Amino acid sequence: MHRQRVIGGIILLAAILIAALLIFLRSEPEEKPPEDLIPLVQAVPIEIQSGNLMVTGAGTVRAREELTLSAEVSGKLVYVNPNLREGQRVAAGTTLFRIDPSDYRNAVRSSQADVASQNVAVLQAQEEVSLAKAELTRFEQRGADDGPYASVDENDYASRILPPTSLVKPENPETGTKTAARSNSGLVTREPQLQSARAGLRRAQAQLADAQKALQRTVVRAPFSGVVRTENIALGSYVAPGQSLGSMVGTADFEAVIPLSESEAALIPSLWRAGGSGRIEATVYSEYGGKRYSWRAYVDRANSLLNPQTRTIDVFLRIPNPLRGGAPAFAPEAKPSASISSAPPLFVGSFVDAQITGRALDSYASIPLAALRSDNRIWLVRDGKLGILTVDILQRTDKSVLISTRGLGTKAMVITGGVKAATEGMKVRIAESRAASPKPSTSGAQARPEKNANQ
């Protein structure tokens, strides 16, 4: 037992000596300055551009001309165009349907007979007027010593118009002679009867014109080239005036309604004089089958009344030849995957993006929407330090913001993420962009074209 205690003491003493030796022989630790915690941020270069601003917006395509098909006269349908079906195209002047014209042809013939009868009545009245005037002149030329019209008897035609006793005035007390008296009544020459006959002729001619117009209205033609939207018509059915038989959409021009804010509308020069000598060019974009197509357009007009729901200004873009097919719109780095032959028409009711040519600027900048902070501020990186700048916003879209270049300087980068709070002059580090890293080999596969954000 005593021996074990001695051995334990020796071991403990040796351990203490070794520990003391290690402490005595240790080296002093190297002093290092405290490491600064510099935040890592994501930043992108600011794109400085010049030229015309492209005011972007989105809206819906609608028909510029649309009408309801109906008949102006009643009757049974004896012909319906086979192309008068929903979705079919019809050319201007095409006969859409015809109404049984039998009754209307008979009405025309009856009116023609009335006109012929009234022509005879007018001729007869004219002859009677000529005869009455000749008789009256002959009676005035008759004379006798005992007074004018002495030879007129009761059987003469003139005596039936006006009795002979009324053709002679009493003796003139100053001259002592009798003078002929001409009545002021138009019945003497039968002028009222002639006027009545002519009025009857005009009435008959008007009735003939109405009958001919009604006969023409039995044939209904397309007033313009278009597409049948709806149809409710069948051969042999009876139609009434004003009855809706379908609707038709004109295809010469469509229009897109693009709501813009007041600040965006202010970027378009001569907006309130649109439709004059100078056109404001625009482009509309629509997707079909995963591909993007564009159509040329121009500003037709702008609504001077604010939209009461959105408080925006509705700008109407006119799109000529919308059924001709759009031009494929590609990103600059993408390879074409669509052709004009496969381009679809522009559809009524489709949702489109629009770019309207705005005013020209010497310079402006485009930044991602994520770089815009509250109170229209952006965070810049210059020489490894953060700067805070309040900018003037020209236009804001879903992906980017156009701002003025005041205060940006040269080669500035804007922070898009990585830091939640910032102070003027704080140091930051810019993370390496993933786009800059080498891409893996894609041999044997083609890169998928990306959608152009500016389109």
CSV table of C-alpha atoms in Angstrom, one decimal:
chain,number,residue,atom,x,y,z
A,1,MET,CA,0.0,0.0,0.0
A,2,HIS,CA,2.8,2.4,0.9
A,3,ARG,CA,4.5,1.6,-2.4
A,4,GLN,CA,1.5,2.5,-4.4
A,5,ARG,CA,1.2,5.9,-2.7
A,6,VAL,CA,4.8,6.7,-3.5
A,7,ILE,CA,4.4,5.8,-7.2
A,8,GLY,CA,1.2,8.0,-7.4
A,9,GLY,CA,3.0,10.9,-5.8
A,10,ILE,CA,5.9,10.6,-8.2
A,11,ILE,CA,3.5,10.6,-11.2
A,12,LEU,CA,1.6,13.6,-9.9
A,13,LEU,CA,4.9,15.5,-9.3
A,14,ALA,CA,6.1,14.6,-12.8
A,15,ALA,CA,2.9,16.0,-14.3
A,16,ILE,CA,3.2,19.2,-12.4
A,17,LEU,CA,6.8,19.6,-13.6
A,18,ILE,CA,5.8,18.9,-17.2
A,19,ALA,CA,2.9,21.5,-17.1
A,20,ALA,CA,5.2,24.1,-15.5
A,21,LEU,CA,7.8,23.4,-18.2
A,22,LEU,CA,5.2,23.8,-21.0
A,23,ILE,CA,3.9,27.0,-19.5
A,24,PHE,CA,7.4,28.4,-19.2
A,25,LEU,CA,8.4,27.5,-22.7
A,26,ARG,CA,5.2,28.6,-24.5
A,27,SER,CA,5.4,31.4,-27.2
A,28,GLU,CA,3.4,34.6,-27.1
A,29,PRO,CA,0.4,34.5,-29.5
A,30,GLU,CA,0.5,36.7,-32.7
A,31,GLU,CA,-1.6,39.8,-32.4
A,32,LYS,CA,-4.0,40.4,-35.3
A,33,PRO,CA,-6.2,43.5,-35.8
A,34,PRO,CA,-10.0,42.7,-35.5
A,35,GLU,CA,-11.5,41.7,-38.8
A,36,ASP,CA,-14.0,44.2,-40.3
A,37,LEU,CA,-17.5,42.7,-41.0
A,38,ILE,CA,-18.1,44.2,-44.5
A,39,PRO,CA,-21.5,43.2,-45.9
A,40,LEU,CA,-21.7,41.3,-49.2
A,41,VAL,CA,-24.2,42.9,-51.7
A,42,GLN,CA,-25.6,42.2,-55.1
A,43,ALA,CA,-25.1,45.0,-57.6
A,44,VAL,CA,-25.4,45.5,-61.3
A,45,PRO,CA,-24.1,48.3,-63.6
A,46,ILE,CA,-26.4,51.1,-64.5
A,47,GLU,CA,-27.3,51.2,-68.2
A,48,ILE,CA,-27.1,54.7,-69.6
A,49,GLN,CA,-29.2,55.2,-72.7
A,50,SER,CA,-30.3,58.0,-75.1
A,51,GLY,CA,-32.9,58.6,-77.7
A,52,ASN,CA,-36.7,58.2,-77.5
A,53,LEU,CA,-38.3,56.8,-74.4
A,54,MET,CA,-40.5,53.8,-75.0
A,55,VAL,CA,-43.6,54.2,-72.9
A,56,THR,CA,-44.8,50.7,-72.0
A,57,GLY,CA,-48.2,49.5,-71.0
A,58,ALA,CA,-50.6,46.7,-71.3
A,59,GLY,CA,-54.2,46.4,-72.4
A,60,THR,CA,-56.8,44.5,-74.3
A,61,VAL,CA,-57.5,44.2,-78.0
A,62,ARG,CA,-61.1,45.0,-79.1
A,63,ALA,CA,-62.9,45.5,-82.4
A,64,ARG,CA,-62.9,49.0,-83.9
A,65,GLU,CA,-66.1,48.3,-85.9
A,66,GLU,CA,-68.8,45.9,-84.8
A,67,LEU,CA,-72.4,45.8,-85.9
A,68,THR,CA,-75.6,43.7,-85.2
A,69,LEU,CA,-77.0,42.0,-88.3
A,70,SER,CA,-80.8,42.6,-88.6
A,71,ALA,CA,-83.4,43.0,-91.3
A,72,GLU,CA,-85.1,46.3,-92.2
A,73,VAL,CA,-88.1,44.6,-93.7
A,74,SER,CA,-90.2,41.6,-92.7
A,75,GLY,CA,-90.5,38.3,-94.6
A,76,LYS,CA,-89.3,34.8,-95.0
A,77,LEU,CA,-85.7,34.0,-95.6
A,78,VAL,CA,-85.1,32.4,-99.0
A,79,TYR,CA,-81.3,32.5,-99.0
A,80,VAL,CA,-78.6,32.4,-96.3
A,81,ASN,CA,-74.9,32.6,-97.2
A,82,PRO,CA,-73.1,29.4,-96.2
A,83,ASN,CA,-70.2,31.5,-94.8
A,84,LEU,CA,-72.6,33.2,-92.3
A,85,ARG,CA,-71.4,31.1,-89.5
A,86,GLU,CA,-69.5,32.0,-86.3
A,87,GLY,CA,-65.8,32.5,-86.9
A,88,GLN,CA,-66.1,32.7,-90.8
A,89,ARG,CA,-64.7,35.6,-92.7
A,90,VAL,CA,-66.8,37.5,-95.2
A,91,ALA,CA,-65.8,40.1,-97.7
A,92,ALA,CA,-67.3,43.6,-98.1
A,93,GLY,CA,-70.4,43.5,-100.3
A,94,THR,CA,-71.1,39.8,-99.9
A,95,THR,CA,-74.8,38.9,-99.8
A,96,LEU,CA,-75.5,37.6,-96.3
A,97,PHE,CA,-79.1,36.7,-96.7
A,98,ARG,CA,-82.2,37.5,-98.8
A,99,ILE,CA,-85.9,37.9,-97.8
A,100,ASP,CA,-88.7,36.7,-100.1
A,101,PRO,CA,-89.2,39.7,-102.5
A,102,SER,CA,-92.5,38.7,-104.0
A,103,ASP,CA,-94.7,41.1,-102.0
A,104,TYR,CA,-92.2,43.9,-102.4
A,105,ARG,CA,-92.1,43.5,-106.2
A,106,ASN,CA,-95.9,43.7,-106.3
A,107,ALA,CA,-95.8,46.9,-104.2
A,108,VAL,CA,-93.3,48.4,-106.7
A,109,ARG,CA,-95.6,47.5,-109.7
A,110,SER,CA,-98.6,49.0,-107.9
A,111,SER,CA,-96.7,52.2,-107.2
A,112,GLN,CA,-95.5,52.4,-110.8
A,113,ALA,CA,-99.1,52.1,-111.9
A,114,ASP,CA,-100.1,54.9,-109.5
A,115,VAL,CA,-97.3,57.1,-110.9
A,116,ALA,CA,-98.5,56.4,-114.5
A,117,SER,CA,-102.1,57.3,-113.5
A,118,GLN,CA,-101.0,60.5,-111.8
A,119,ASN,CA,-99.0,61.4,-114.9
A,120,VAL,CA,-102.2,61.2,-117.0
A,121,ALA,CA,-104.0,63.3,-114.4
A,122,VAL,CA,-101.4,66.0,-114.6
A,123,LEU,CA,-101.5,66.0,-118.4
A,124,GLN,CA,-105.2,66.3,-118.3
A,125,ALA,CA,-105.1,69.2,-115.8
A,126,GLN,CA,-102.5,70.9,-117.9
A,127,GLU,CA,-104.7,70.7,-121.0
A,128,GLU,CA,-107.7,72.0,-119.0
A,129,VAL,CA,-105.6,75.0,-117.8
A,130,SER,CA,-104.5,75.7,-121.4
A,131,LEU,CA,-108.2,75.4,-122.7
A,132,ALA,CA,-109.5,77.7,-119.9
A,133,LYS,CA,-106.9,80.3,-120.6
A,134,ALA,CA,-107.6,80.2,-124.3
A,135,GLU,CA,-111.4,80.5,-123.7
A,136,LEU,CA,-110.9,83.4,-121.3
A,137,THR,CA,-108.7,85.2,-123.9
A,138,ARG,CA,-111.3,84.6,-126.6
A,139,PHE,CA,-114.1,86.0,-124.4
A,140,GLU,CA,-112.1,89.1,-123.7
A,141,GLN,CA,-111.6,89.8,-127.4
A,142,ARG,CA,-115.3,89.5,-128.1
A,143,GLY,CA,-117.0,92.8,-128.2
A,144,ALA,CA,-120.2,94.5,-129.3
A,145,ASP,CA,-121.6,97.9,-129.3
A,146,ASP,CA,-123.8,97.3,-126.3
A,147,GLY,CA,-120.9,96.0,-124.2
A,148,PRO,CA,-118.2,93.3,-123.9
A,149,TYR,CA,-119.2,89.6,-123.6
A,150,ALA,CA,-122.6,90.3,-125.0
A,151,SER,CA,-122.4,87.3,-127.2
A,152,VAL,CA,-121.6,84.9,-124.4
A,153,ASP,CA,-124.5,82.4,-123.9
A,154,GLU,CA,-125.2,79.9,-121.2
A,155,ASN,CA,-123.8,76.9,-123.2
A,156,ASP,CA,-120.3,78.3,-123.5
A,157,TYR,CA,-117.5,76.6,-121.5
A,158,ALA,CA,-116.4,79.9,-120.0
A,159,SER,CA,-120.0,80.6,-118.8
A,160,ARG,CA,-119.8,77.4,-116.7
A,161,ILE,CA,-116.5,78.7,-115.1
A,162,LEU,CA,-117.8,82.2,-114.5
A,163,PRO,CA,-121.3,83.4,-115.4
A,164,PRO,CA,-121.4,86.2,-118.1
A,165,THR,CA,-123.1,88.6,-115.7
A,166,SER,CA,-120.0,88.7,-113.5
A,167,LEU,CA,-117.7,89.4,-116.4
A,168,VAL,CA,-119.1,93.0,-116.8
A,169,LYS,CA,-118.7,95.7,-114.3
A,170,PRO,CA,-121.3,98.5,-113.9
A,171,GLU,CA,-120.9,101.6,-115.9
A,172,ASN,CA,-118.1,103.9,-114.9
A,173,PRO,CA,-119.6,107.1,-113.7
A,174,GLU,CA,-116.6,109.2,-114.8
A,175,THR,CA,-116.3,107.8,-118.3
A,176,GLY,CA,-119.8,106.5,-118.9
A,177,THR,CA,-118.4,103.2,-120.3
A,178,LYS,CA,-118.6,99.6,-119.1
A,179,THR,CA,-115.3,97.8,-118.4
A,180,ALA,CA,-114.5,94.1,-118.4
A,181,ALA,CA,-114.0,92.6,-114.9
A,182,ARG,CA,-111.4,89.8,-114.5
A,183,SER,CA,-112.0,87.7,-111.5
A,184,ASN,CA,-109.1,87.2,-109.1
A,185,SER,CA,-110.1,83.6,-108.4
A,186,GLY,CA,-107.7,81.0,-109.6
A,187,LEU,CA,-110.6,78.7,-110.5
A,188,VAL,CA,-111.1,80.6,-113.7
A,189,THR,CA,-107.9,79.1,-115.2
A,190,ARG,CA,-108.1,75.8,-113.2
A,191,GLU,CA,-104.7,76.3,-111.6
A,192,PRO,CA,-105.6,74.7,-108.3
A,193,GLN,CA,-106.7,71.5,-110.1
A,194,LEU,CA,-103.3,71.4,-111.8
A,195,GLN,CA,-101.5,71.8,-108.5
A,196,SER,CA,-103.6,69.1,-106.9
A,197,ALA,CA,-102.7,66.7,-109.8
A,198,ARG,CA,-99.0,67.5,-109.4
A,199,ALA,CA,-99.2,66.9,-105.7
A,200,GLY,CA,-100.8,63.5,-106.4
A,201,LEU,CA,-98.0,62.7,-108.8
A,202,ARG,CA,-95.3,63.6,-106.1
A,203,ARG,CA,-97.1,61.4,-103.6
A,204,ALA,CA,-97.2,58.5,-106.0
A,205,GLN,CA,-93.5,59.0,-106.8
A,206,ALA,CA,-92.6,59.0,-103.1
A,207,GLN,CA,-94.6,55.8,-102.6
A,208,LEU,CA,-92.8,54.2,-105.6
A,209,ALA,CA,-89.4,55.2,-104.1
A,210,ASP,CA,-90.4,53.6,-100.7
A,211,ALA,CA,-91.5,50.5,-102.5
A,212,GLN,CA,-88.2,50.3,-104.4
A,213,LYS,CA,-86.2,50.9,-101.3
A,214,ALA,CA,-88.1,48.2,-99.5
A,215,LEU,CA,-87.4,45.8,-102.4
A,216,GLN,CA,-83.7,46.6,-102.2
A,217,ARG,CA,-83.7,45.9,-98.4
A,218,THR,CA,-84.8,42.3,-99.0
A,219,VAL,CA,-81.1,41.7,-99.8
A,220,VAL,CA,-78.7,42.3,-96.9
A,221,ARG,CA,-75.0,42.6,-97.8
A,222,ALA,CA,-71.9,42.9,-95.6
A,223,PRO,CA,-71.0,46.6,-95.2
A,224,PHE,CA,-67.3,45.8,-94.6
A,225,SER,CA,-64.9,42.9,-94.5
A,226,GLY,CA,-65.1,41.1,-91.2
A,227,VAL,CA,-65.5,38.0,-89.1
A,228,VAL,CA,-68.9,36.7,-88.0
A,229,ARG,CA,-68.9,36.8,-84.2
A,230,THR,CA,-72.4,35.3,-83.6
A,231,GLU,CA,-75.3,34.1,-85.8
A,232,ASN,CA,-78.9,33.2,-85.1
A,233,ILE,CA,-80.4,32.6,-88.5
A,234,ALA,CA,-81.9,29.7,-90.5
A,235,LEU,CA,-83.3,29.3,-94.0
A,236,GLY,CA,-87.0,29.5,-94.2
A,237,SER,CA,-87.5,31.4,-90.9
A,238,TYR,CA,-89.6,34.5,-90.7
A,239,VAL,CA,-87.8,37.7,-89.6
A,240,ALA,CA,-89.1,41.1,-88.5
A,241,PRO,CA,-87.6,44.5,-88.8
A,242,GLY,CA,-84.9,45.1,-86.1
A,243,GLN,CA,-84.7,41.5,-85.1
A,244,SER,CA,-81.1,40.5,-84.2
A,245,LEU,CA,-79.8,37.8,-86.5
A,246,GLY,CA,-76.1,37.9,-85.4
A,247,SER,CA,-73.1,40.2,-85.1
A,248,MET,CA,-70.1,40.9,-87.2
A,249,VAL,CA,-66.6,42.4,-86.4
A,250,GLY,CA,-64.7,44.5,-88.9
A,251,THR,CA,-61.2,43.2,-89.6
A,252,ALA,CA,-59.6,46.2,-91.4
A,253,ASP,CA,-58.4,47.7,-88.1
A,254,PHE,CA,-58.4,46.7,-84.4
A,255,GLU,CA,-57.6,48.9,-81.5
A,256,ALA,CA,-55.9,48.3,-78.1
A,257,VAL,CA,-56.9,50.3,-75.1
A,258,ILE,CA,-53.8,51.0,-73.0
A,259,PRO,CA,-54.3,52.7,-69.6
A,260,LEU,CA,-51.4,55.0,-68.6
A,261,SER,CA,-50.8,57.1,-65.6
A,262,GLU,CA,-50.6,60.9,-65.9
A,263,SER,CA,-46.8,60.8,-65.6
A,264,GLU,CA,-46.5,58.2,-68.3
A,265,ALA,CA,-48.9,60.0,-70.6
A,266,ALA,CA,-46.8,63.2,-70.2
A,267,LEU,CA,-43.8,61.4,-71.7
A,268,ILE,CA,-45.7,61.1,-75.1
A,269,PRO,CA,-45.3,64.3,-77.1
A,270,SER,CA,-48.4,65.5,-79.0
A,271,LEU,CA,-50.6,62.9,-77.4
A,272,TRP,CA,-53.6,65.3,-77.3
A,273,ARG,CA,-53.1,66.1,-81.0
A,274,ALA,CA,-53.0,62.4,-82.1
A,275,GLY,CA,-54.6,61.7,-85.4
A,276,GLY,CA,-53.2,64.8,-87.0
A,277,SER,CA,-50.4,65.1,-89.6
A,278,GLY,CA,-47.7,63.3,-87.5
A,279,ARG,CA,-48.4,59.8,-86.3
A,280,ILE,CA,-47.1,58.6,-82.9
A,281,GLU,CA,-45.7,55.2,-83.7
A,282,ALA,CA,-46.3,52.2,-81.4
A,283,THR,CA,-45.9,48.4,-81.3
A,284,VAL,CA,-48.1,45.8,-79.6
A,285,TYR,CA,-46.8,42.4,-78.5
A,286,SER,CA,-48.8,39.2,-78.0
A,287,GLU,CA,-47.8,35.6,-77.2
A,288,TYR,CA,-49.1,32.6,-79.1
A,289,GLY,CA,-47.9,29.0,-78.5
A,290,GLY,CA,-45.1,30.2,-76.2
A,291,LYS,CA,-43.7,32.5,-78.9
A,292,ARG,CA,-43.9,36.3,-79.0
A,293,TYR,CA,-45.2,38.3,-82.0
A,294,SER,CA,-45.4,42.0,-82.7
A,295,TRP,CA,-47.8,44.2,-84.8
A,296,ARG,CA,-47.2,47.8,-85.9
A,297,ALA,CA,-49.7,50.4,-84.5
A,298,TYR,CA,-50.1,54.1,-83.9
A,299,VAL,CA,-51.9,56.3,-81.4
A,300,ASP,CA,-55.3,57.0,-82.7
A,301,ARG,CA,-56.7,59.1,-79.8
A,302,ALA,CA,-56.6,59.6,-76.1
A,303,ASN,CA,-59.5,59.8,-73.7
A,304,SER,CA,-59.8,63.2,-72.1
A,305,LEU,CA,-61.8,61.7,-69.2
A,306,LEU,CA,-60.0,59.8,-66.5
A,307,ASN,CA,-61.0,56.3,-65.8
A,308,PRO,CA,-63.1,56.6,-62.6
A,309,GLN,CA,-61.9,53.2,-61.2
A,310,THR,CA,-58.2,53.4,-62.0
A,311,ARG,CA,-57.6,57.2,-62.4
A,312,THR,CA,-55.7,56.5,-65.5
A,313,ILE,CA,-55.8,57.9,-69.1
A,314,ASP,CA,-56.9,55.5,-71.7
A,315,VAL,CA,-54.8,55.7,-74.9
A,316,PHE,CA,-56.3,54.0,-78.0
A,317,LEU,CA,-53.8,52.3,-80.4
A,318,ARG,CA,-55.0,51.6,-83.9
A,319,ILE,CA,-53.7,48.4,-85.4
A,320,PRO,CA,-54.0,48.1,-89.2
A,321,ASN,CA,-54.3,44.7,-90.9
A,322,PRO,CA,-54.4,42.7,-87.6
A,323,LEU,CA,-55.3,39.4,-89.4
A,324,ARG,CA,-52.2,39.5,-91.6
A,325,GLY,CA,-50.1,37.9,-88.9
A,326,GLY,CA,-47.5,39.4,-86.6
A,327,ALA,CA,-43.8,39.6,-87.0
A,328,PRO,CA,-41.8,37.2,-84.7
A,329,ALA,CA,-40.2,39.1,-81.8
A,330,PHE,CA,-36.9,37.6,-80.5
A,331,ALA,CA,-34.5,38.5,-77.8
A,332,PRO,CA,-31.2,39.8,-79.3
A,333,GLU,CA,-29.3,36.7,-78.3
A,334,ALA,CA,-32.0,34.2,-79.2
A,335,LYS,CA,-32.2,32.2,-82.4
A,336,PRO,CA,-35.4,32.6,-84.4
A,337,SER,CA,-37.9,29.8,-83.7
A,338,ALA,CA,-40.9,31.2,-85.5
A,339,SER,CA,-41.5,32.4,-89.1
A,340,ILE,CA,-43.9,34.7,-90.8
A,341,SER,CA,-45.7,31.7,-92.3
A,342,SER,CA,-46.6,30.4,-88.8
A,343,ALA,CA,-47.5,33.8,-87.4
A,344,PRO,CA,-51.0,33.9,-86.0
A,345,PRO,CA,-53.5,36.8,-86.5
A,346,LEU,CA,-54.2,39.2,-83.6
A,347,PHE,CA,-57.2,38.1,-81.7
A,348,VAL,CA,-60.0,40.3,-80.4
A,349,GLY,CA,-60.0,40.1,-76.6
A,350,SER,CA,-56.3,39.1,-76.3
A,351,PHE,CA,-54.1,40.7,-73.7
A,352,VAL,CA,-51.2,42.6,-75.3
A,353,ASP,CA,-48.1,44.6,-74.2
A,354,ALA,CA,-47.5,47.9,-75.9
A,355,GLN,CA,-44.6,50.2,-76.5
A,356,ILE,CA,-45.4,53.8,-77.5
A,357,THR,CA,-42.7,56.2,-78.8
A,358,GLY,CA,-42.1,58.9,-76.2
A,359,ARG,CA,-40.1,62.0,-76.2
A,360,ALA,CA,-36.4,62.0,-77.0
A,361,LEU,CA,-33.8,62.5,-74.2
A,362,ASP,CA,-30.1,63.0,-74.3
A,363,SER,CA,-29.6,60.5,-71.6
A,364,TYR,CA,-31.6,58.4,-69.1
A,365,ALA,CA,-30.8,55.3,-67.0
A,366,SER,CA,-32.5,51.9,-66.7
A,367,ILE,CA,-32.3,50.0,-63.4
A,368,PRO,CA,-34.0,46.8,-62.1
A,369,LEU,CA,-37.2,47.4,-60.2
A,370,ALA,CA,-35.5,45.6,-57.2
A,371,ALA,CA,-33.0,48.5,-56.9
A,372,LEU,CA,-35.6,51.1,-56.2
A,373,ARG,CA,-36.1,51.8,-52.5
A,374,SER,CA,-38.7,53.8,-50.6
A,375,ASP,CA,-39.0,57.6,-51.3
A,376,ASN,CA,-37.5,57.0,-54.8
A,377,ARG,CA,-34.1,56.3,-53.5
A,378,ILE,CA,-31.4,54.0,-54.8
A,379,TRP,CA,-28.2,52.6,-53.2
A,380,LEU,CA,-25.1,53.1,-55.3
A,381,VAL,CA,-21.6,51.5,-54.9
A,382,ARG,CA,-18.6,53.8,-55.6
A,383,ASP,CA,-15.1,52.8,-54.8
A,384,GLY,CA,-16.3,50.1,-52.4
A,385,LYS,CA,-18.6,52.5,-50.4
A,386,LEU,CA,-22.3,52.8,-50.4
A,387,GLY,CA,-24.1,56.0,-51.4
A,388,ILE,CA,-27.7,57.0,-51.2
A,389,LEU,CA,-29.3,59.0,-54.0
A,390,THR,CA,-32.8,60.2,-54.6
A,391,VAL,CA,-33.7,60.0,-58.3
A,392,ASP,CA,-36.4,61.3,-60.6
A,393,ILE,CA,-38.5,58.4,-62.0
A,394,LEU,CA,-39.4,58.7,-65.6
A,395,GLN,CA,-41.3,55.4,-65.9
A,396,ARG,CA,-41.8,52.3,-63.9
A,397,THR,CA,-42.6,48.8,-65.3
A,398,ASP,CA,-43.0,45.4,-63.7
A,399,LYS,CA,-39.3,44.7,-64.2
A,400,SER,CA,-37.4,47.9,-64.6
A,401,VAL,CA,-37.4,51.6,-63.8
A,402,LEU,CA,-36.3,54.5,-66.0
A,403,ILE,CA,-34.7,57.3,-64.1
A,404,SER,CA,-32.8,60.5,-64.8
A,405,THR,CA,-29.0,60.5,-64.8
A,406,ARG,CA,-28.7,63.4,-62.4
A,407,GLY,CA,-26.2,62.5,-59.7
A,408,LEU,CA,-25.3,59.0,-61.0
A,409,GLY,CA,-21.8,59.8,-62.2
A,410,THR,CA,-19.8,57.4,-64.3
A,411,LYS,CA,-19.4,53.6,-63.8
A,412,ALA,CA,-21.8,53.5,-60.9
A,413,MET,CA,-23.4,50.3,-59.8
A,414,VAL,CA,-26.7,50.0,-58.1
A,415,ILE,CA,-27.4,47.6,-55.3
A,416,THR,CA,-30.3,45.1,-55.9
A,417,GLY,CA,-30.0,43.0,-52.7
A,418,GLY,CA,-27.9,41.6,-49.9
A,419,VAL,CA,-28.3,44.4,-47.4
A,420,LYS,CA,-31.4,45.5,-45.6
A,421,ALA,CA,-30.2,48.7,-43.9
A,422,ALA,CA,-27.7,51.2,-45.3
A,423,THR,CA,-25.8,54.3,-44.2
A,424,GLU,CA,-24.0,56.8,-46.3
A,425,GLY,CA,-20.4,55.9,-46.8
A,426,MET,CA,-20.5,52.3,-45.3
A,427,LYS,CA,-18.1,49.8,-46.9
A,428,VAL,CA,-19.6,47.0,-49.0
A,429,ARG,CA,-18.4,44.2,-51.1
A,430,ILE,CA,-19.9,43.2,-54.4
A,431,ALA,CA,-20.7,39.6,-54.9
A,432,GLU,CA,-19.5,38.0,-58.1
A,433,SER,CA,-22.3,37.7,-60.6
A,434,ARG,CA,-23.4,34.2,-61.5
A,435,ALA,CA,-23.7,35.3,-65.1
A,436,ALA,CA,-20.0,36.0,-65.1
A,437,SER,CA,-19.0,32.5,-64.0
A,438,PRO,CA,-18.1,30.0,-66.7
A,439,LYS,CA,-21.1,28.0,-67.9
A,440,PRO,CA,-21.0,24.2,-68.2
A,441,SER,CA,-20.7,22.7,-71.6
A,442,THR,CA,-23.9,22.3,-73.5
A,443,SER,CA,-22.6,20.4,-76.5
A,444,GLY,CA,-25.4,18.6,-78.3
A,445,ALA,CA,-28.1,20.8,-77.0
A,446,GLN,CA,-29.3,24.2,-78.1
A,447,ALA,CA,-29.8,27.1,-75.6
A,448,ARG,CA,-33.5,27.9,-75.1
A,449,PRO,CA,-34.3,31.5,-76.4
A,450,GLU,CA,-35.1,33.9,-73.6
A,451,LYS,CA,-37.9,36.5,-73.7
A,452,ASN,CA,-36.7,40.0,-74.3
A,453,ALA,CA,-37.5,42.1,-71.2
A,454,ASN,CA,-37.7,45.2,-73.3
A,455,GLN,CA,-40.3,43.8,-75.7
